[in-house]
mmCIF file of C-alpha atoms in Angstrom:
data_model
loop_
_atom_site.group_PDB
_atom_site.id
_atom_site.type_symbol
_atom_site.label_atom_id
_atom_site.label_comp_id
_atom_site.label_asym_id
_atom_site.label_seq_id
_atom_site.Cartn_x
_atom_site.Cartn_y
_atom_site.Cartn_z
ATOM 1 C CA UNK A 1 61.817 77.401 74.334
ATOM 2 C CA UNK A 2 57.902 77.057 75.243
ATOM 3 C CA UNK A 3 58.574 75.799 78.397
ATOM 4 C CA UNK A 4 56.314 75.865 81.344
ATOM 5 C CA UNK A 5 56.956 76.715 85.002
ATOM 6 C CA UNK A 6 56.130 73.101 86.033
ATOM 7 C CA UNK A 7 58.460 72.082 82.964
ATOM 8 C CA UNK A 8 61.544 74.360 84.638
ATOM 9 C CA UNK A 9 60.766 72.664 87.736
ATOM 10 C CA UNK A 10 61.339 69.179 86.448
ATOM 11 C CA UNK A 11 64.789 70.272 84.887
ATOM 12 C CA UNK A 12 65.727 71.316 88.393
ATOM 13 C CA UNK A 13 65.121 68.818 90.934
ATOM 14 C CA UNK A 14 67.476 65.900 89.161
ATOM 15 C CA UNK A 15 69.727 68.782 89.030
ATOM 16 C CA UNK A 16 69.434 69.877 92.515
ATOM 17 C CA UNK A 17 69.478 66.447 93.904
ATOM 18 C CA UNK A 18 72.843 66.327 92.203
ATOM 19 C CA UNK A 19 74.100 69.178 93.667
ATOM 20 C CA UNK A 20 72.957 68.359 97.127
ATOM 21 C CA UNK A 21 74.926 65.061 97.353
ATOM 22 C CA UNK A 22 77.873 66.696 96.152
ATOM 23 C CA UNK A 23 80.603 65.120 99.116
ATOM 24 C CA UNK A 24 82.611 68.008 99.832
ATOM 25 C CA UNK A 25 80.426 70.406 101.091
ATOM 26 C CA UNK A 26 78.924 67.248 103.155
ATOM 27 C CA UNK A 27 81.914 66.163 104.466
ATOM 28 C CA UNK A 28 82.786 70.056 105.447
ATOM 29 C CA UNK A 29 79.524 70.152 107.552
ATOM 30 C CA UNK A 30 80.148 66.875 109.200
ATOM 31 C CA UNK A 31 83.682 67.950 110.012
ATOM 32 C CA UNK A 32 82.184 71.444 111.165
ATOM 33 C CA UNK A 33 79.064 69.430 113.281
ATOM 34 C CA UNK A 34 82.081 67.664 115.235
ATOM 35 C CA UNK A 35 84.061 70.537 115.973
ATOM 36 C CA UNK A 36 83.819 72.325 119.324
ATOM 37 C CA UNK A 37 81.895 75.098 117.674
ATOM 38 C CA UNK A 38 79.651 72.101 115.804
ATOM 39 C CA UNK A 39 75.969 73.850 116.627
ATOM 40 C CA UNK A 40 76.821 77.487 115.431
ATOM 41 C CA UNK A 41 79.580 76.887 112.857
ATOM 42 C CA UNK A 42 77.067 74.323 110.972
ATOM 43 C CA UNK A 43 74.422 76.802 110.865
ATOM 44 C CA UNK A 44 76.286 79.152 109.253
ATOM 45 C CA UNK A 45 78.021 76.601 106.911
ATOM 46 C CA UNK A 46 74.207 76.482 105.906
ATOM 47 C CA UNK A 47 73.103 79.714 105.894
ATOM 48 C CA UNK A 48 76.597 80.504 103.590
ATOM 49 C CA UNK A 49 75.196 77.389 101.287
ATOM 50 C CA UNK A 50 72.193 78.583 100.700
ATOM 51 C CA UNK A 51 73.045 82.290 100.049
ATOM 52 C CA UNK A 52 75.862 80.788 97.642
ATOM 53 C CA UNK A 53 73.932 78.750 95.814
ATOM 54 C CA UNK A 54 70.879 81.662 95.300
ATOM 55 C CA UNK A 55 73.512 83.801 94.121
ATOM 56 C CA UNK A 56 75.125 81.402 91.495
ATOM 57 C CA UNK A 57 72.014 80.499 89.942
ATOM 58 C CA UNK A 58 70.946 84.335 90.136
ATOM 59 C CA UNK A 59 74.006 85.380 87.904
ATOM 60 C CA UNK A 60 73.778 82.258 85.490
ATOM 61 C CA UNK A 61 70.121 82.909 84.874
ATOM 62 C CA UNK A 62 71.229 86.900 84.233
ATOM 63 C CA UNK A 63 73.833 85.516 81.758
ATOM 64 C CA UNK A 64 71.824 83.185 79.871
ATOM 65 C CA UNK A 65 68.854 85.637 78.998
ATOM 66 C CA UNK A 66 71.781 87.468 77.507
ATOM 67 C CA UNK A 67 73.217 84.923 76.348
ATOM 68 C CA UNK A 68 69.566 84.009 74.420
ATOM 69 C CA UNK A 69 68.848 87.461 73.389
ATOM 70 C CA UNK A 70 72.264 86.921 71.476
ATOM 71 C CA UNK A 71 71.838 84.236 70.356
ATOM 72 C CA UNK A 72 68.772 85.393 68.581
ATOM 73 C CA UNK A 73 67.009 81.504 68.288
ATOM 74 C CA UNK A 74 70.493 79.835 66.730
ATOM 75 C CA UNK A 75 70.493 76.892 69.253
ATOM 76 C CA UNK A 76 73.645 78.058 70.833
ATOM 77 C CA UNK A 77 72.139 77.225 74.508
ATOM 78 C CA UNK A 78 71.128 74.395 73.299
ATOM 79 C CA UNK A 79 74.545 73.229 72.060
ATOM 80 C CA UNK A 80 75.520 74.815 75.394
ATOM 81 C CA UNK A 81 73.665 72.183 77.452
ATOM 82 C CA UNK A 82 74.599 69.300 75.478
ATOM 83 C CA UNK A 83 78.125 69.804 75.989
ATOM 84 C CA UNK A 84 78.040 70.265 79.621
ATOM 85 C CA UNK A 85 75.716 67.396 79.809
ATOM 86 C CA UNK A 86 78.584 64.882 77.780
ATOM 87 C CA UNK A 87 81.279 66.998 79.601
ATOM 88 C CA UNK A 88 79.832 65.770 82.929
ATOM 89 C CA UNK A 89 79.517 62.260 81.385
ATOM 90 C CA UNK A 90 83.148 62.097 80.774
ATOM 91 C CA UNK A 91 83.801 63.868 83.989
ATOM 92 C CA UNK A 92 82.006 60.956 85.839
ATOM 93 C CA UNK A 93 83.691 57.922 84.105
ATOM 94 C CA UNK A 94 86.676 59.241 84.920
ATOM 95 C CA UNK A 95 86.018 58.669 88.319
ATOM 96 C CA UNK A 96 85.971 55.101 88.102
ATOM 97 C CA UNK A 97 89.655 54.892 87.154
ATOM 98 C CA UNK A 98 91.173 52.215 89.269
ATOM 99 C CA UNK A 99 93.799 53.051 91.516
ATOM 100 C CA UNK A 100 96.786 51.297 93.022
ATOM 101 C CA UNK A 101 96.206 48.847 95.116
ATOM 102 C CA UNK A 102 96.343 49.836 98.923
ATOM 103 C CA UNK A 103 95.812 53.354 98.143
ATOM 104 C CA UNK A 104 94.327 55.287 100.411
ATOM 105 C CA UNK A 105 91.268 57.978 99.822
ATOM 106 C CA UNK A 106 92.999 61.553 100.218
ATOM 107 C CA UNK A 107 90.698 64.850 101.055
ATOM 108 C CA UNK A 108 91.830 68.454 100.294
ATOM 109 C CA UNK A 109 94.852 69.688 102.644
ATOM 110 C CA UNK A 110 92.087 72.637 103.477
ATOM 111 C CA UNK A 111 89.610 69.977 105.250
ATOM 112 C CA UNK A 112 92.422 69.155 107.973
ATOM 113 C CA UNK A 113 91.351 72.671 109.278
ATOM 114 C CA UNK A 114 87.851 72.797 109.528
ATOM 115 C CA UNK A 115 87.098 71.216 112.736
ATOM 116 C CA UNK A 116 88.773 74.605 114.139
ATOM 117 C CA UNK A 117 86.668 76.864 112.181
ATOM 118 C CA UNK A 118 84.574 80.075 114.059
ATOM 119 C CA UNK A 119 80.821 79.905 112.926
ATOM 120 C CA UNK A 120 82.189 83.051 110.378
ATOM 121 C CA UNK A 121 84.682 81.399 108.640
ATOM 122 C CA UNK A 122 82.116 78.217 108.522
ATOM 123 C CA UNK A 123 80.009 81.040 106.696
ATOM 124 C CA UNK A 124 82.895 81.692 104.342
ATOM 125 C CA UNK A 125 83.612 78.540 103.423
ATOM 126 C CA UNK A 126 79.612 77.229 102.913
ATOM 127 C CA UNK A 127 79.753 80.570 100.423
ATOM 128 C CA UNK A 128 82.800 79.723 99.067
ATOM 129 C CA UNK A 129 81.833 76.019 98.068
ATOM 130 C CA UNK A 130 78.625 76.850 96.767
ATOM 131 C CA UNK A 131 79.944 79.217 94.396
ATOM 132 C CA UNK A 132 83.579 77.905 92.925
ATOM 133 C CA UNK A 133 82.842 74.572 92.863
ATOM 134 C CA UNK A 134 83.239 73.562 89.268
ATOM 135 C CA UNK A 135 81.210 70.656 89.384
ATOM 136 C CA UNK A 136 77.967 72.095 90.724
ATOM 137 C CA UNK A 137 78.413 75.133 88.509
ATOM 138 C CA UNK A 138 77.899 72.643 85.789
ATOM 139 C CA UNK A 139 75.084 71.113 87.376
ATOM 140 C CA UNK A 140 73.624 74.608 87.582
ATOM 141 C CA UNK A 141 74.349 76.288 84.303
ATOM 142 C CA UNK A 142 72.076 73.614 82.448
ATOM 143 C CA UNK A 143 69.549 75.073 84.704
ATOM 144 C CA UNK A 144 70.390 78.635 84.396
ATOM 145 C CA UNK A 145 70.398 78.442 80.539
ATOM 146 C CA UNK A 146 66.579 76.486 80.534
ATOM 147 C CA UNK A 147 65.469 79.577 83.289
ATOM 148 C CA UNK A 148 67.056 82.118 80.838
ATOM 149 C CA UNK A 149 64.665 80.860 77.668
ATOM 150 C CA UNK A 150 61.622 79.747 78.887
ATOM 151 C CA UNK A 151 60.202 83.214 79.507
ATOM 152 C CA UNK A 152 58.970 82.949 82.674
ATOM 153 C CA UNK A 153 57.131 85.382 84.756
ATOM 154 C CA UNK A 154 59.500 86.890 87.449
ATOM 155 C CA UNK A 155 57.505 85.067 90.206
ATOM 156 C CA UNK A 156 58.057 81.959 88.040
ATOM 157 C CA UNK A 157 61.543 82.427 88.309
ATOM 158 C CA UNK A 158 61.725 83.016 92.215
ATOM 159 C CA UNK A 159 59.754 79.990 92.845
ATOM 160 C CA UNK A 160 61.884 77.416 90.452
ATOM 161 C CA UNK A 161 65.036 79.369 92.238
ATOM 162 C CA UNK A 162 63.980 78.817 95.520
ATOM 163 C CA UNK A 163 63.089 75.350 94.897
ATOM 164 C CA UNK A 164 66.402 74.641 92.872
ATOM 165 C CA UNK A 165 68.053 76.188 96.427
ATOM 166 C CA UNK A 166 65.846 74.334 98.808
ATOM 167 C CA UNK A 167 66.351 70.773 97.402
ATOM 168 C CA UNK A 168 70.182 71.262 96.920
ATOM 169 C CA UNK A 169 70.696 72.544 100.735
ATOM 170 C CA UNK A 170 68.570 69.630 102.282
ATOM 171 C CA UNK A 171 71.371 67.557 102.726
ATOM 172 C CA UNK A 172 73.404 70.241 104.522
ATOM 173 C CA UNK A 173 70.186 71.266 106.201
ATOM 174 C CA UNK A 174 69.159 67.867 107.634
ATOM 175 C CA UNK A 175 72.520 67.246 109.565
ATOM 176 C CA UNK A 176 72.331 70.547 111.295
ATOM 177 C CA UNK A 177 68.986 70.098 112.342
ATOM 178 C CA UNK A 178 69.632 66.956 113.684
ATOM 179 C CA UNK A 179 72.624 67.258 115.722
ATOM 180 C CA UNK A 180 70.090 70.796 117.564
ATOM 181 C CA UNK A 181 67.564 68.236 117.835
ATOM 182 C CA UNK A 182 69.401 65.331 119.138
ATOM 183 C CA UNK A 183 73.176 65.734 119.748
ATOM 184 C CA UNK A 184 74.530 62.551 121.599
ATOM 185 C CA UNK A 185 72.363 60.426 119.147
ATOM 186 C CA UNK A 186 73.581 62.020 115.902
ATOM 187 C CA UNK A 187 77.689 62.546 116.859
ATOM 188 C CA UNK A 188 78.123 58.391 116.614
ATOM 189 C CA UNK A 189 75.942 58.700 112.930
ATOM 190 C CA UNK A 190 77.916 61.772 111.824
ATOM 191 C CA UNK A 191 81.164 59.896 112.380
ATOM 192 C CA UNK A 192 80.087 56.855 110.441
ATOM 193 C CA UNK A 193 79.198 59.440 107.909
ATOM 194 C CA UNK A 194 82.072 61.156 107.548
ATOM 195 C CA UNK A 195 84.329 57.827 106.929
ATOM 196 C CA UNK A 196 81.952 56.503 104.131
ATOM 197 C CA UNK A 197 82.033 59.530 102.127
ATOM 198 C CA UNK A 198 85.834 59.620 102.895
ATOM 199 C CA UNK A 199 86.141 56.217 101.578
ATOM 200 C CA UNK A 200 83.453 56.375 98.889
ATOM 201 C CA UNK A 201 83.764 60.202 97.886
ATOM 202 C CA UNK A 202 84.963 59.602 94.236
ATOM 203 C CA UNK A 203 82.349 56.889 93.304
ATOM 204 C CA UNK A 204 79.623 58.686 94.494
ATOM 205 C CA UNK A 205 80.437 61.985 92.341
ATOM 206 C CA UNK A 206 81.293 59.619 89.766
ATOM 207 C CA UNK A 207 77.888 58.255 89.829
ATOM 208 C CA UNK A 208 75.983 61.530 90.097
ATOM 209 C CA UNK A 209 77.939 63.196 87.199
ATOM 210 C CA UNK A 210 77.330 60.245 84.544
ATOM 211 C CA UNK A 211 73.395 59.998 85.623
ATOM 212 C CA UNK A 212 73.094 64.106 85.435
ATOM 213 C CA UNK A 213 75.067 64.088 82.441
ATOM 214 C CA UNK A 214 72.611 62.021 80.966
ATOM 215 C CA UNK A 215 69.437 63.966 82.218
ATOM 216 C CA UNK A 216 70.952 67.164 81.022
ATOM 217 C CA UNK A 217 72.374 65.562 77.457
ATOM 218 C CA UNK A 218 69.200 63.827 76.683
ATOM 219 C CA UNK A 219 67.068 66.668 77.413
ATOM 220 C CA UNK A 220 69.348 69.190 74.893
ATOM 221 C CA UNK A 221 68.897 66.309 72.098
ATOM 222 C CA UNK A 222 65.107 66.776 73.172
ATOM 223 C CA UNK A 223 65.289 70.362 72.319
ATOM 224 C CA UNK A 224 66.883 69.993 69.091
#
């Protein structure tokens, strides 16, 4: 694909905004930010996201130049993206099934834990969500597949990485900082936080997956 590095770029950041609002790993850092160890175990929460996520993109990108130099110009990748992209579509809308009435939200078993978490297992577990999440690897192999044909330059690659990284930790990144910067302000906000994403969790992924699934279906068709 004759894409350029400012072309990549614009392929990630819809991406990366999708993976930063993914709820789980913010609910885990609000959870973490109220615990007794808030400060310390949210800091490493963050520096586990953003090694996670490097790492994930680092191994797709690896795998789709492979993938490419397979391929040998058949539009595999291609066909690749535009069935995560309706994948994610369908993902989303089924979201928006309505449930019983007087049904409660429900979060993982795991989450009931967290608030007791050491800064190293907060590490563990911002590593662990950044990397087995399904739904952000999906959000990231569209990525990783338009990284692994565009023929960048390896400093081309860094910077789009980083970028990709940067703009899917801010949300992680922005809590943390402000609960150092201002703790008795940000403790009431973080609790309102937690119990709207609690409550809303399901729509809001719902939401992100259709529009993403979009961006990344409608740019494969582009491709074509």
């Amino acid at each position: 694909m004759d894409y350029t590095v400012v072309d990549v770029i614009g392929h990630a950041l819809p991406l990366a905004v999708g993976v930063a609002l993914s709820p789980f790993p913010l609910i885990s850092v609000v959870l973490l930010l109220m615990s007794p160890q808030g400060r310390a175990a949210g800091a490493t929460f963050l520096v586990g996201r953003i090694l996670g996520l490097a790492v994930m993109l680092a191994i797709i990108i690896a795998a789709s130049e492979l993938l490419y130099s397979a391929a040998n110009g058949t539009g595999i990748p291609t066909v690749i993206k535009l069935l995560i992209g309706v994948a994610l579509i369908v993902l989303g809308l089924s979201k928006w099934r309505p449930k019983p009435a007087g049904t409660e939200p429900k979060l993982p078993g795991w989450m009931n834990a967290i608030d007791g978490f050491s800064p190293a297992r907060a590490f563990g577990l911002g590593l662990l969500l950044s990397i087995t999440n399904p739904k952000e690897l999906a959000l990231a192999i569209p990525l990783g597949v338009t990284i692994g044909g565009a023929l960048l330059a390896p400093g081309e690659t860094v910077l789009v990485g980083a970028i990709f990284v940067l703009v899917a930790s801010i949300s992680i990144a922005v809590p943390v900082i402000a609960l150092a910067i201002a703790p008795a302000r940000m403790r009431p906000a973080l609790d309102r936080l937690r119990a709207w994403l609690t409550q809303n969790h399901s729509v809001v992924m719902g939401v992100l997956l259709i529009v993403i699934g979009a961006v990344v279906a409608g740019g494969a068709i582009a491709d074509f």
